[in-house]
Tab-separated table of N, CA and C in Angstrom:
chain	number	residue	atom	x	y	z
A	80	UNK	N	-240.766	-30.255	-96.129
A	80	UNK	CA	-241.760	-31.020	-95.467
A	80	UNK	C	-242.176	-32.244	-96.183
A	81	UNK	N	-242.182	-32.197	-97.505
A	81	UNK	CA	-242.587	-33.359	-98.369
A	81	UNK	C	-241.671	-34.536	-98.140
A	82	UNK	N	-240.352	-34.314	-98.005
A	82	UNK	CA	-239.441	-35.354	-97.819
A	82	UNK	C	-239.710	-36.139	-96.483
A	83	UNK	N	-240.169	-35.413	-95.588
A	83	UNK	CA	-240.378	-36.047	-94.186
A	83	UNK	C	-241.464	-37.150	-94.367
A	84	UNK	N	-242.437	-36.829	-95.155
A	84	UNK	CA	-243.637	-37.766	-95.307
A	84	UNK	C	-243.290	-38.781	-96.372
A	85	UNK	N	-242.465	-38.479	-97.275
A	85	UNK	CA	-242.265	-39.501	-98.379
A	85	UNK	C	-241.050	-40.357	-98.225
A	86	UNK	N	-240.202	-40.090	-97.238
A	86	UNK	CA	-238.958	-40.831	-97.023
A	86	UNK	C	-238.953	-41.345	-95.578
A	87	UNK	N	-239.098	-42.656	-95.416
A	87	UNK	CA	-239.248	-43.293	-94.068
A	87	UNK	C	-237.999	-43.002	-93.144
A	88	UNK	N	-236.819	-42.999	-93.779
A	88	UNK	CA	-235.620	-42.716	-92.956
A	88	UNK	C	-235.618	-41.227	-92.435
A	89	UNK	N	-236.037	-40.299	-93.278
A	89	UNK	CA	-236.159	-38.954	-92.842
A	89	UNK	C	-237.312	-38.769	-91.812
A	90	UNK	N	-238.398	-39.446	-91.951
A	90	UNK	CA	-239.528	-39.414	-91.041
A	90	UNK	C	-238.978	-39.858	-89.649
A	91	UNK	N	-238.204	-40.967	-89.627
A	91	UNK	CA	-237.647	-41.456	-88.317
A	91	UNK	C	-236.652	-40.492	-87.776
A	92	UNK	N	-235.847	-39.815	-88.645
A	92	UNK	CA	-234.862	-38.898	-88.133
A	92	UNK	C	-235.478	-37.598	-87.598
A	93	UNK	N	-236.783	-37.338	-88.009
A	93	UNK	CA	-237.491	-36.103	-87.529
A	93	UNK	C	-238.437	-36.341	-86.460
A	94	UNK	N	-238.415	-37.558	-85.796
A	94	UNK	CA	-239.333	-37.917	-84.822
A	94	UNK	C	-239.603	-36.819	-83.765
A	95	UNK	N	-238.486	-36.152	-83.315
A	95	UNK	CA	-238.611	-35.142	-82.250
A	95	UNK	C	-239.445	-33.946	-82.637
A	96	UNK	N	-239.496	-33.614	-83.899
A	96	UNK	CA	-240.319	-32.363	-84.313
A	96	UNK	C	-241.773	-32.704	-84.092
A	97	UNK	N	-242.238	-33.830	-84.161
A	97	UNK	CA	-243.704	-34.159	-83.914
A	97	UNK	C	-244.082	-33.834	-82.511
A	98	UNK	N	-243.123	-34.111	-81.585
A	98	UNK	CA	-243.349	-33.824	-80.215
A	98	UNK	C	-243.592	-32.365	-79.930
A	99	UNK	N	-242.838	-31.517	-80.767
A	99	UNK	CA	-242.862	-30.113	-80.633
A	99	UNK	C	-244.213	-29.544	-81.059
A	100	UNK	N	-245.099	-30.251	-81.662
A	100	UNK	CA	-246.439	-29.761	-82.050
A	100	UNK	C	-247.332	-29.741	-80.904
A	101	UNK	N	-247.026	-30.407	-79.735
A	101	UNK	CA	-247.865	-30.461	-78.534
A	101	UNK	C	-247.567	-29.182	-77.736
A	102	UNK	N	-248.656	-28.502	-77.313
A	102	UNK	CA	-248.411	-27.264	-76.499
A	102	UNK	C	-247.826	-27.631	-75.088
A	103	UNK	N	-246.876	-26.777	-74.728
A	103	UNK	CA	-246.257	-26.769	-73.385
A	103	UNK	C	-245.368	-27.936	-73.035
A	104	UNK	N	-245.707	-29.111	-73.498
A	104	UNK	CA	-244.922	-30.338	-73.063
A	104	UNK	C	-243.444	-30.222	-73.457
A	105	UNK	N	-243.090	-29.789	-74.728
A	105	UNK	CA	-241.702	-29.608	-75.056
A	105	UNK	C	-240.879	-28.691	-74.158
A	106	UNK	N	-241.537	-27.567	-73.829
A	106	UNK	CA	-240.952	-26.587	-72.985
A	106	UNK	C	-240.602	-27.199	-71.517
A	107	UNK	N	-241.605	-27.930	-71.089
A	107	UNK	CA	-241.439	-28.590	-69.706
A	107	UNK	C	-240.259	-29.571	-69.710
A	108	UNK	N	-240.181	-30.330	-70.932
A	108	UNK	CA	-239.130	-31.331	-70.984
A	108	UNK	C	-237.740	-30.725	-71.235
A	109	UNK	N	-237.621	-29.606	-72.037
A	109	UNK	CA	-236.339	-29.083	-72.363
A	109	UNK	C	-235.825	-28.152	-71.317
A	110	UNK	N	-236.600	-27.487	-70.549
A	110	UNK	CA	-236.147	-26.418	-69.741
A	110	UNK	C	-235.135	-26.991	-68.636
A	111	UNK	N	-233.968	-26.450	-68.709
A	111	UNK	CA	-232.939	-26.948	-67.751
A	111	UNK	C	-232.192	-28.249	-68.078
A	112	UNK	N	-232.624	-28.887	-69.207
A	112	UNK	CA	-232.055	-30.133	-69.526
A	112	UNK	C	-231.471	-30.151	-70.956
A	113	UNK	N	-231.547	-29.097	-71.725
A	113	UNK	CA	-231.174	-29.120	-73.093
A	113	UNK	C	-229.641	-29.128	-73.247
A	114	UNK	N	-229.155	-29.882	-74.164
A	114	UNK	CA	-227.735	-29.883	-74.706
A	114	UNK	C	-226.696	-30.114	-73.572
A	115	UNK	N	-226.940	-30.812	-72.458
A	115	UNK	CA	-225.886	-31.030	-71.473
A	115	UNK	C	-224.753	-31.959	-72.021
A	116	UNK	N	-225.188	-33.053	-72.632
A	116	UNK	CA	-224.065	-33.911	-73.182
A	116	UNK	C	-224.411	-34.337	-74.612
A	117	UNK	N	-225.652	-34.118	-75.060
A	117	UNK	CA	-226.061	-34.490	-76.438
A	117	UNK	C	-226.622	-33.294	-77.185
A	118	UNK	N	-226.528	-33.227	-78.450
A	118	UNK	CA	-227.139	-32.126	-79.211
A	118	UNK	C	-226.169	-30.946	-79.194
A	119	UNK	N	-226.363	-30.087	-80.144
A	119	UNK	CA	-225.465	-28.964	-80.202
A	119	UNK	C	-224.135	-29.289	-80.815
A	120	UNK	N	-223.447	-28.210	-81.211
A	120	UNK	CA	-222.113	-28.320	-81.796
A	120	UNK	C	-221.158	-28.978	-80.820
A	121	UNK	N	-220.277	-29.893	-81.372
A	121	UNK	CA	-219.330	-30.641	-80.433
A	121	UNK	C	-218.175	-29.797	-80.127
A	122	UNK	N	-217.829	-28.730	-80.860
A	122	UNK	CA	-216.526	-27.988	-80.523
A	122	UNK	C	-216.773	-26.780	-79.619
A	123	UNK	N	-217.853	-26.636	-78.883
A	123	UNK	CA	-218.101	-25.492	-78.004
A	123	UNK	C	-217.339	-25.634	-76.777
A	124	UNK	N	-216.797	-24.474	-76.307
A	124	UNK	CA	-216.284	-24.439	-74.937
A	124	UNK	C	-217.365	-24.465	-73.899
A	125	UNK	N	-217.036	-24.679	-72.707
A	125	UNK	CA	-218.073	-24.747	-71.544
A	125	UNK	C	-218.932	-23.478	-71.627
A	126	UNK	N	-218.310	-22.258	-71.649
A	126	UNK	CA	-218.992	-21.024	-71.655
A	126	UNK	C	-219.889	-20.839	-72.874
A	127	UNK	N	-219.359	-21.306	-73.998
A	127	UNK	CA	-220.214	-21.225	-75.238
A	127	UNK	C	-221.457	-22.135	-75.167
A	128	UNK	N	-221.213	-23.378	-74.640
A	128	UNK	CA	-222.283	-24.292	-74.446
A	128	UNK	C	-223.396	-23.713	-73.510
A	129	UNK	N	-222.972	-23.088	-72.466
A	129	UNK	CA	-223.931	-22.511	-71.487
A	129	UNK	C	-224.667	-21.334	-72.185
A	130	UNK	N	-223.991	-20.581	-72.942
A	130	UNK	CA	-224.687	-19.466	-73.680
A	130	UNK	C	-225.639	-20.061	-74.660
A	131	UNK	N	-225.299	-21.121	-75.345
A	131	UNK	CA	-226.147	-21.852	-76.344
A	131	UNK	C	-227.405	-22.434	-75.571
A	132	UNK	N	-227.183	-22.887	-74.375
A	132	UNK	CA	-228.251	-23.490	-73.625
A	132	UNK	C	-229.204	-22.492	-72.990
A	133	UNK	N	-228.779	-21.254	-72.892
A	133	UNK	CA	-229.497	-20.249	-72.211
A	133	UNK	C	-230.998	-20.196	-72.477
A	134	UNK	N	-231.336	-20.261	-73.765
A	134	UNK	CA	-232.777	-20.073	-74.173
A	134	UNK	C	-233.525	-21.290	-73.857
A	135	UNK	N	-232.930	-22.416	-73.714
A	135	UNK	CA	-233.639	-23.680	-73.275
A	135	UNK	C	-233.804	-23.850	-71.821
A	136	UNK	N	-233.208	-22.992	-71.033
A	136	UNK	CA	-233.318	-23.034	-69.563
A	136	UNK	C	-234.410	-22.149	-69.094
A	137	UNK	N	-235.073	-21.294	-69.924
A	137	UNK	CA	-236.054	-20.424	-69.478
A	137	UNK	C	-237.340	-20.796	-70.272
A	138	UNK	N	-238.380	-21.008	-69.602
A	138	UNK	CA	-239.624	-21.480	-70.259
A	138	UNK	C	-240.038	-20.634	-71.422
A	139	UNK	N	-240.212	-19.386	-71.283
A	139	UNK	CA	-240.715	-18.471	-72.384
A	139	UNK	C	-239.685	-18.390	-73.459
A	140	UNK	N	-238.458	-18.380	-73.183
A	140	UNK	CA	-237.427	-18.297	-74.243
A	140	UNK	C	-237.307	-19.568	-75.010
A	141	UNK	N	-237.565	-20.723	-74.359
A	141	UNK	CA	-237.531	-21.946	-75.071
A	141	UNK	C	-238.651	-22.054	-76.092
A	142	UNK	N	-239.797	-21.444	-75.792
A	142	UNK	CA	-240.947	-21.441	-76.748
A	142	UNK	C	-240.585	-20.825	-78.063
A	143	UNK	N	-239.738	-19.785	-78.089
A	143	UNK	CA	-239.326	-19.140	-79.309
A	143	UNK	C	-238.727	-20.190	-80.319
A	144	UNK	N	-237.776	-20.956	-79.816
A	144	UNK	CA	-237.068	-21.924	-80.790
A	144	UNK	C	-238.141	-23.089	-81.121
A	145	UNK	N	-238.871	-23.489	-80.160
A	145	UNK	CA	-239.806	-24.580	-80.439
A	145	UNK	C	-240.889	-24.099	-81.434
A	146	UNK	N	-241.286	-22.869	-81.417
A	146	UNK	CA	-242.279	-22.314	-82.325
A	146	UNK	C	-241.792	-22.494	-83.731
A	147	UNK	N	-240.438	-22.462	-83.946
A	147	UNK	CA	-240.049	-22.607	-85.361
A	147	UNK	C	-240.512	-23.987	-85.917
A	148	UNK	N	-240.410	-24.954	-85.066
A	148	UNK	CA	-240.805	-26.360	-85.415
A	148	UNK	C	-242.349	-26.399	-85.590
A	149	UNK	N	-242.999	-25.637	-84.690
A	149	UNK	CA	-244.453	-25.638	-84.751
A	149	UNK	C	-244.973	-25.006	-86.068
A	150	UNK	N	-244.293	-23.903	-86.414
A	150	UNK	CA	-244.650	-23.179	-87.657
A	150	UNK	C	-244.410	-24.050	-88.856
A	151	UNK	N	-243.283	-24.742	-88.835
A	151	UNK	CA	-242.914	-25.685	-89.947
A	151	UNK	C	-244.050	-26.752	-90.061
A	152	UNK	N	-244.525	-27.281	-89.013
A	152	UNK	CA	-245.527	-28.215	-89.047
A	152	UNK	C	-246.930	-27.665	-89.588
A	153	UNK	N	-247.142	-26.400	-89.084
A	153	UNK	CA	-248.369	-25.773	-89.519
A	153	UNK	C	-248.428	-25.400	-90.965
A	154	UNK	N	-247.237	-24.982	-91.422
A	154	UNK	CA	-247.230	-24.372	-92.806
A	154	UNK	C	-246.779	-25.406	-93.900
A	155	UNK	N	-246.601	-26.612	-93.396
A	155	UNK	CA	-246.265	-27.708	-94.441
A	155	UNK	C	-247.429	-27.973	-95.377
A	156	UNK	N	-247.129	-28.542	-96.478
A	156	UNK	CA	-248.099	-28.778	-97.511
A	156	UNK	C	-249.252	-29.709	-96.958
A	157	UNK	N	-248.992	-30.502	-95.994
A	157	UNK	CA	-250.013	-31.440	-95.533
A	157	UNK	C	-251.078	-30.736	-94.714
A	158	UNK	N	-250.762	-29.582	-94.100
A	158	UNK	CA	-251.627	-28.810	-93.366
A	158	UNK	C	-252.507	-27.956	-94.357
A	159	UNK	N	-251.919	-27.435	-95.354
A	159	UNK	CA	-252.411	-26.422	-96.255
A	159	UNK	C	-252.743	-27.043	-97.613
A	160	UNK	N	-253.661	-27.951	-97.695
A	160	UNK	CA	-253.952	-28.577	-99.019
A	160	UNK	C	-255.213	-27.953	-99.704
A	161	UNK	N	-255.300	-28.207	-100.922
A	161	UNK	CA	-256.543	-27.795	-101.650
A	161	UNK	C	-257.051	-26.397	-101.502
A	162	UNK	N	-258.220	-26.316	-101.002
A	162	UNK	CA	-258.974	-24.980	-100.847
A	162	UNK	C	-258.184	-23.963	-100.023
A	163	UNK	N	-257.673	-24.400	-98.889
A	163	UNK	CA	-256.874	-23.463	-98.013
A	163	UNK	C	-255.702	-22.949	-98.721
A	164	UNK	N	-254.923	-23.806	-99.390
A	164	UNK	CA	-253.661	-23.359	-100.082
A	164	UNK	C	-254.023	-22.440	-101.195
A	165	UNK	N	-255.117	-22.736	-101.922
A	165	UNK	CA	-255.534	-21.891	-103.024
A	165	UNK	C	-256.023	-20.572	-102.568
A	166	UNK	N	-256.697	-20.479	-101.382
A	166	UNK	CA	-257.256	-19.285	-100.914
A	166	UNK	C	-256.123	-18.392	-100.344
A	167	UNK	N	-255.122	-18.937	-99.617
A	167	UNK	CA	-254.136	-18.177	-98.983
A	167	UNK	C	-252.936	-17.855	-99.951
A	168	UNK	N	-252.613	-18.722	-100.855
A	168	UNK	CA	-251.496	-18.602	-101.712
A	168	UNK	C	-251.849	-18.447	-103.179
A	169	UNK	N	-253.007	-18.560	-103.577
A	169	UNK	CA	-253.409	-18.392	-104.982
A	169	UNK	C	-252.881	-19.539	-105.829
A	170	UNK	N	-252.687	-20.683	-105.283
A	170	UNK	CA	-252.158	-21.806	-106.087
A	170	UNK	C	-252.740	-23.140	-105.633
A	171	UNK	N	-252.929	-24.106	-106.460
A	171	UNK	CA	-253.576	-25.302	-106.238
A	171	UNK	C	-252.361	-26.315	-105.783
A	172	UNK	N	-252.769	-27.264	-104.995
A	172	UNK	CA	-251.849	-28.372	-104.530
A	172	UNK	C	-251.198	-29.014	-105.741
A	173	UNK	N	-249.901	-29.252	-105.601
A	173	UNK	CA	-249.270	-29.976	-106.728
A	173	UNK	C	-248.607	-28.938	-107.747
A	174	UNK	N	-248.992	-27.640	-107.697
A	174	UNK	CA	-248.432	-26.664	-108.508
A	174	UNK	C	-247.306	-25.976	-107.759
A	175	UNK	N	-246.091	-26.182	-108.165
A	175	UNK	CA	-245.074	-25.548	-107.426
A	175	UNK	C	-244.420	-24.363	-108.134
A	176	UNK	N	-243.988	-23.395	-107.402
A	176	UNK	CA	-243.341	-22.198	-107.959
A	176	UNK	C	-241.806	-22.477	-107.914
A	177	UNK	N	-241.207	-22.285	-109.065
A	177	UNK	CA	-239.708	-22.320	-109.117
A	177	UNK	C	-239.105	-21.129	-108.423
A	178	UNK	N	-238.017	-21.333	-107.749
A	178	UNK	CA	-237.285	-20.224	-107.063
A	178	UNK	C	-236.338	-19.562	-108.140
A	179	UNK	N	-236.604	-18.303	-108.422
A	179	UNK	CA	-235.862	-17.641	-109.484
A	179	UNK	C	-234.419	-17.114	-109.096
A	180	UNK	N	-234.279	-16.890	-107.868
A	180	UNK	CA	-232.843	-16.392	-107.450
A	180	UNK	C	-231.919	-17.599	-107.349
A	181	UNK	N	-230.637	-17.242	-107.465
A	181	UNK	CA	-229.635	-18.314	-107.357
A	181	UNK	C	-229.652	-18.806	-105.876
A	182	UNK	N	-229.323	-20.130	-105.738
A	182	UNK	CA	-229.338	-20.688	-104.425
A	182	UNK	C	-228.060	-21.386	-104.125
A	183	UNK	N	-227.797	-21.504	-102.794
A	183	UNK	CA	-226.623	-22.200	-102.334
A	183	UNK	C	-227.015	-23.046	-101.220
A	184	UNK	N	-226.711	-24.377	-101.277
A	184	UNK	CA	-226.988	-25.307	-100.097
A	184	UNK	C	-225.641	-25.782	-99.694
A	185	UNK	N	-225.297	-25.635	-98.435
A	185	UNK	CA	-224.010	-26.160	-97.835
A	185	UNK	C	-224.428	-27.292	-97.026
A	186	UNK	N	-223.798	-28.518	-97.191
A	186	UNK	CA	-224.346	-29.641	-96.562
A	186	UNK	C	-223.239	-30.444	-95.836
A	187	UNK	N	-223.605	-30.883	-94.662
A	187	UNK	CA	-222.684	-31.705	-93.815
A	187	UNK	C	-223.119	-33.167	-93.998
A	188	UNK	N	-222.208	-34.004	-94.436
A	188	UNK	CA	-222.556	-35.457	-94.646
A	188	UNK	C	-222.738	-36.186	-93.369
A	189	UNK	N	-222.254	-35.655	-92.236
A	189	UNK	CA	-222.527	-36.331	-90.991
A	189	UNK	C	-223.772	-35.891	-90.202
A	190	UNK	N	-224.645	-35.143	-90.820
A	190	UNK	CA	-225.822	-34.694	-90.222
A	190	UNK	C	-226.785	-35.868	-89.863
A	191	UNK	N	-227.091	-36.053	-88.639
A	191	UNK	CA	-227.889	-37.165	-88.167
A	191	UNK	C	-229.383	-36.815	-88.124
A	192	UNK	N	-229.741	-35.507	-88.406
A	192	UNK	CA	-231.133	-35.042	-88.341
A	192	UNK	C	-231.735	-34.840	-89.748
A	193	UNK	N	-230.891	-34.736	-90.803
A	193	UNK	CA	-231.472	-34.489	-92.085
A	193	UNK	C	-230.859	-35.559	-93.101
A	194	UNK	N	-231.730	-36.221	-93.870
A	194	UNK	CA	-231.326	-37.210	-94.747
A	194	UNK	C	-230.430	-36.710	-95.845
A	195	UNK	N	-229.502	-37.598	-96.300
A	195	UNK	CA	-228.491	-37.202	-97.251
A	195	UNK	C	-229.039	-36.802	-98.662
A	196	UNK	N	-230.280	-37.262	-98.939
A	196	UNK	CA	-230.941	-36.892	-100.200
A	196	UNK	C	-231.566	-35.537	-100.288
A	197	UNK	N	-231.593	-34.854	-99.171
A	197	UNK	CA	-232.314	-33.530	-99.090
A	197	UNK	C	-231.678	-32.519	-99.996
A	198	UNK	N	-230.353	-32.299	-100.072
A	198	UNK	CA	-229.844	-31.232	-100.989
A	198	UNK	C	-230.270	-31.324	-102.414
A	199	UNK	N	-230.150	-32.568	-102.931
A	199	UNK	CA	-230.457	-32.784	-104.324
A	199	UNK	C	-232.004	-32.662	-104.498
A	200	UNK	N	-232.798	-32.991	-103.604
A	200	UNK	CA	-234.253	-32.871	-103.711
A	200	UNK	C	-234.586	-31.391	-103.600
A	201	UNK	N	-234.045	-30.593	-102.675
A	201	UNK	CA	-234.275	-29.209	-102.708
A	201	UNK	C	-233.722	-28.462	-103.877
A	202	UNK	N	-232.670	-28.846	-104.448
A	202	UNK	CA	-232.047	-28.248	-105.592
A	202	UNK	C	-233.019	-28.070	-106.703
A	203	UNK	N	-233.838	-29.052	-106.947
A	203	UNK	CA	-234.767	-29.074	-108.159
A	203	UNK	C	-235.774	-27.873	-108.052
A	204	UNK	N	-235.962	-27.286	-106.940
A	204	UNK	CA	-236.878	-26.126	-106.739
A	204	UNK	C	-236.357	-24.883	-107.213
A	205	UNK	N	-235.037	-24.830	-107.629
A	205	UNK	CA	-234.426	-23.591	-108.000
A	205	UNK	C	-234.134	-23.681	-109.514
A	206	UNK	N	-234.106	-22.565	-110.148
A	206	UNK	CA	-233.642	-22.380	-111.582
A	206	UNK	C	-232.090	-22.683	-111.544
A	207	UNK	N	-231.424	-22.103	-110.614
A	207	UNK	CA	-230.008	-22.287	-110.501
A	207	UNK	C	-229.546	-22.478	-108.958
A	208	UNK	N	-228.939	-23.572	-108.615
A	208	UNK	CA	-228.586	-23.765	-107.273
A	208	UNK	C	-227.380	-24.650	-107.216
A	209	UNK	N	-226.497	-24.219	-106.438
A	209	UNK	CA	-225.201	-24.894	-106.060
A	209	UNK	C	-225.393	-25.760	-104.795
A	210	UNK	N	-224.838	-26.969	-104.784
A	210	UNK	CA	-224.773	-27.714	-103.543
A	210	UNK	C	-223.301	-27.936	-103.236
A	211	UNK	N	-222.918	-27.461	-102.094
A	211	UNK	CA	-221.428	-27.662	-101.626
A	211	UNK	C	-221.476	-28.607	-100.422
A	212	UNK	N	-220.681	-29.675	-100.550
A	212	UNK	CA	-220.537	-30.605	-99.457
A	212	UNK	C	-219.304	-30.255	-98.619
A	213	UNK	N	-219.343	-30.135	-97.330
A	213	UNK	CA	-218.271	-29.949	-96.488
A	213	UNK	C	-217.214	-31.028	-96.638
A	214	UNK	N	-215.977	-30.696	-96.611
A	214	UNK	CA	-214.889	-31.601	-96.761
A	214	UNK	C	-214.820	-32.592	-95.578
A	215	UNK	N	-215.123	-32.106	-94.419
A	215	UNK	CA	-215.003	-32.832	-93.228
A	215	UNK	C	-216.150	-33.800	-93.133
A	216	UNK	N	-215.850	-35.145	-93.292
A	216	UNK	CA	-216.919	-36.098	-93.342
A	216	UNK	C	-217.660	-36.281	-91.959
A	217	UNK	N	-217.064	-35.724	-90.896
A	217	UNK	CA	-217.640	-35.750	-89.547
A	217	UNK	C	-218.453	-34.534	-89.240
A	218	UNK	N	-218.535	-33.593	-90.228
A	218	UNK	CA	-219.290	-32.351	-90.038
A	218	UNK	C	-220.777	-32.801	-89.745
A	219	UNK	N	-221.442	-31.995	-88.769
A	219	UNK	CA	-222.780	-32.386	-88.388
A	219	UNK	C	-223.749	-31.293	-88.707
A	220	UNK	N	-224.934	-31.418	-88.161
A	220	UNK	CA	-226.034	-30.530	-88.348
A	220	UNK	C	-225.688	-29.042	-88.011
A	221	UNK	N	-224.684	-28.876	-87.176
A	221	UNK	CA	-224.232	-27.504	-86.758
A	221	UNK	C	-223.058	-27.147	-87.586
A	222	UNK	N	-223.039	-27.328	-88.821
A	222	UNK	CA	-221.844	-27.146	-89.758
A	222	UNK	C	-221.374	-25.614	-89.640
A	223	UNK	N	-222.195	-24.685	-89.408
A	223	UNK	CA	-221.651	-23.269	-89.369
A	223	UNK	C	-220.802	-23.083	-88.122
A	224	UNK	N	-221.203	-23.655	-86.948
A	224	UNK	CA	-220.379	-23.539	-85.839
A	224	UNK	C	-219.155	-24.411	-85.828
A	225	UNK	N	-219.211	-25.531	-86.444
A	225	UNK	CA	-218.147	-26.531	-86.414
A	225	UNK	C	-217.149	-26.274	-87.567
A	226	UNK	N	-217.589	-25.773	-88.668
A	226	UNK	CA	-216.787	-25.627	-89.833
A	226	UNK	C	-216.936	-24.237	-90.421
A	227	UNK	N	-216.896	-23.218	-89.569
A	227	UNK	CA	-217.211	-21.795	-90.018
A	227	UNK	C	-216.325	-21.306	-91.105
A	228	UNK	N	-215.046	-21.684	-91.112
A	228	UNK	CA	-214.113	-21.154	-92.165
A	228	UNK	C	-214.566	-21.693	-93.509
A	229	UNK	N	-214.805	-22.959	-93.589
A	229	UNK	CA	-215.145	-23.545	-94.898
A	229	UNK	C	-216.536	-23.029	-95.385
A	230	UNK	N	-217.479	-22.995	-94.354
A	230	UNK	CA	-218.889	-22.447	-94.710
A	230	UNK	C	-218.809	-20.988	-95.185
A	231	UNK	N	-218.043	-20.203	-94.442
A	231	UNK	CA	-217.854	-18.768	-94.873
A	231	UNK	C	-217.248	-18.685	-96.267
A	232	UNK	N	-216.270	-19.523	-96.569
A	232	UNK	CA	-215.625	-19.499	-97.813
A	232	UNK	C	-216.644	-19.817	-98.949
A	233	UNK	N	-217.457	-20.746	-98.802
A	233	UNK	CA	-218.516	-21.121	-99.746
A	233	UNK	C	-219.441	-19.981	-99.927
A	234	UNK	N	-219.849	-19.372	-98.845
A	234	UNK	CA	-220.782	-18.148	-98.908
A	234	UNK	C	-220.132	-17.047	-99.654
A	235	UNK	N	-218.926	-16.750	-99.278
A	235	UNK	CA	-218.186	-15.681	-99.880
A	235	UNK	C	-217.995	-15.897	-101.456
A	236	UNK	N	-217.612	-17.102	-101.839
A	236	UNK	CA	-217.514	-17.408	-103.199
A	236	UNK	C	-218.879	-17.384	-103.919
A	237	UNK	N	-219.937	-17.785	-103.282
A	237	UNK	CA	-221.262	-17.626	-103.830
A	237	UNK	C	-221.674	-16.176	-104.160
A	238	UNK	N	-221.383	-15.336	-103.106
A	238	UNK	CA	-221.788	-13.900	-103.283
A	238	UNK	C	-220.998	-13.306	-104.318
A	239	UNK	N	-219.689	-13.616	-104.459
A	239	UNK	CA	-218.880	-12.875	-105.371
A	239	UNK	C	-218.938	-13.505	-106.775
A	240	UNK	N	-219.652	-14.586	-107.009
A	240	UNK	CA	-219.764	-15.183	-108.348
A	240	UNK	C	-220.893	-14.510	-109.181
């Protein structure tokens, strides 16, 4: 969440997430109109695309996915500063906890929703973290669906190392 506020390019790339903070409006906009020609993985068959769209075609089901964005907005550092953060998490603002487990970040350089600096910025939160960039320069935000063999290979190597 910090990168969204500190990096103008990422802020502009994340414009749609702010709309999701409004109650009911995103569901009304998305229901029946999600992913017809834009958004979502590019390599889906027609039947896969309809399955992917299913949750966005039903009002209550769309709320589930949108609530992920709402929770991200609610739990970001800018909502939980100072006294609230200390009361709920036992830590003051500006004091970060290092992640002790090994981490793996798999990144698609063609992602139009997340700024290219994010993997390296996130990496510093870990004691040990690998960043793997997909070989396909056109890989997008949906790298798991579009490049599943390479992604699975990175995950398998990470688990076995």
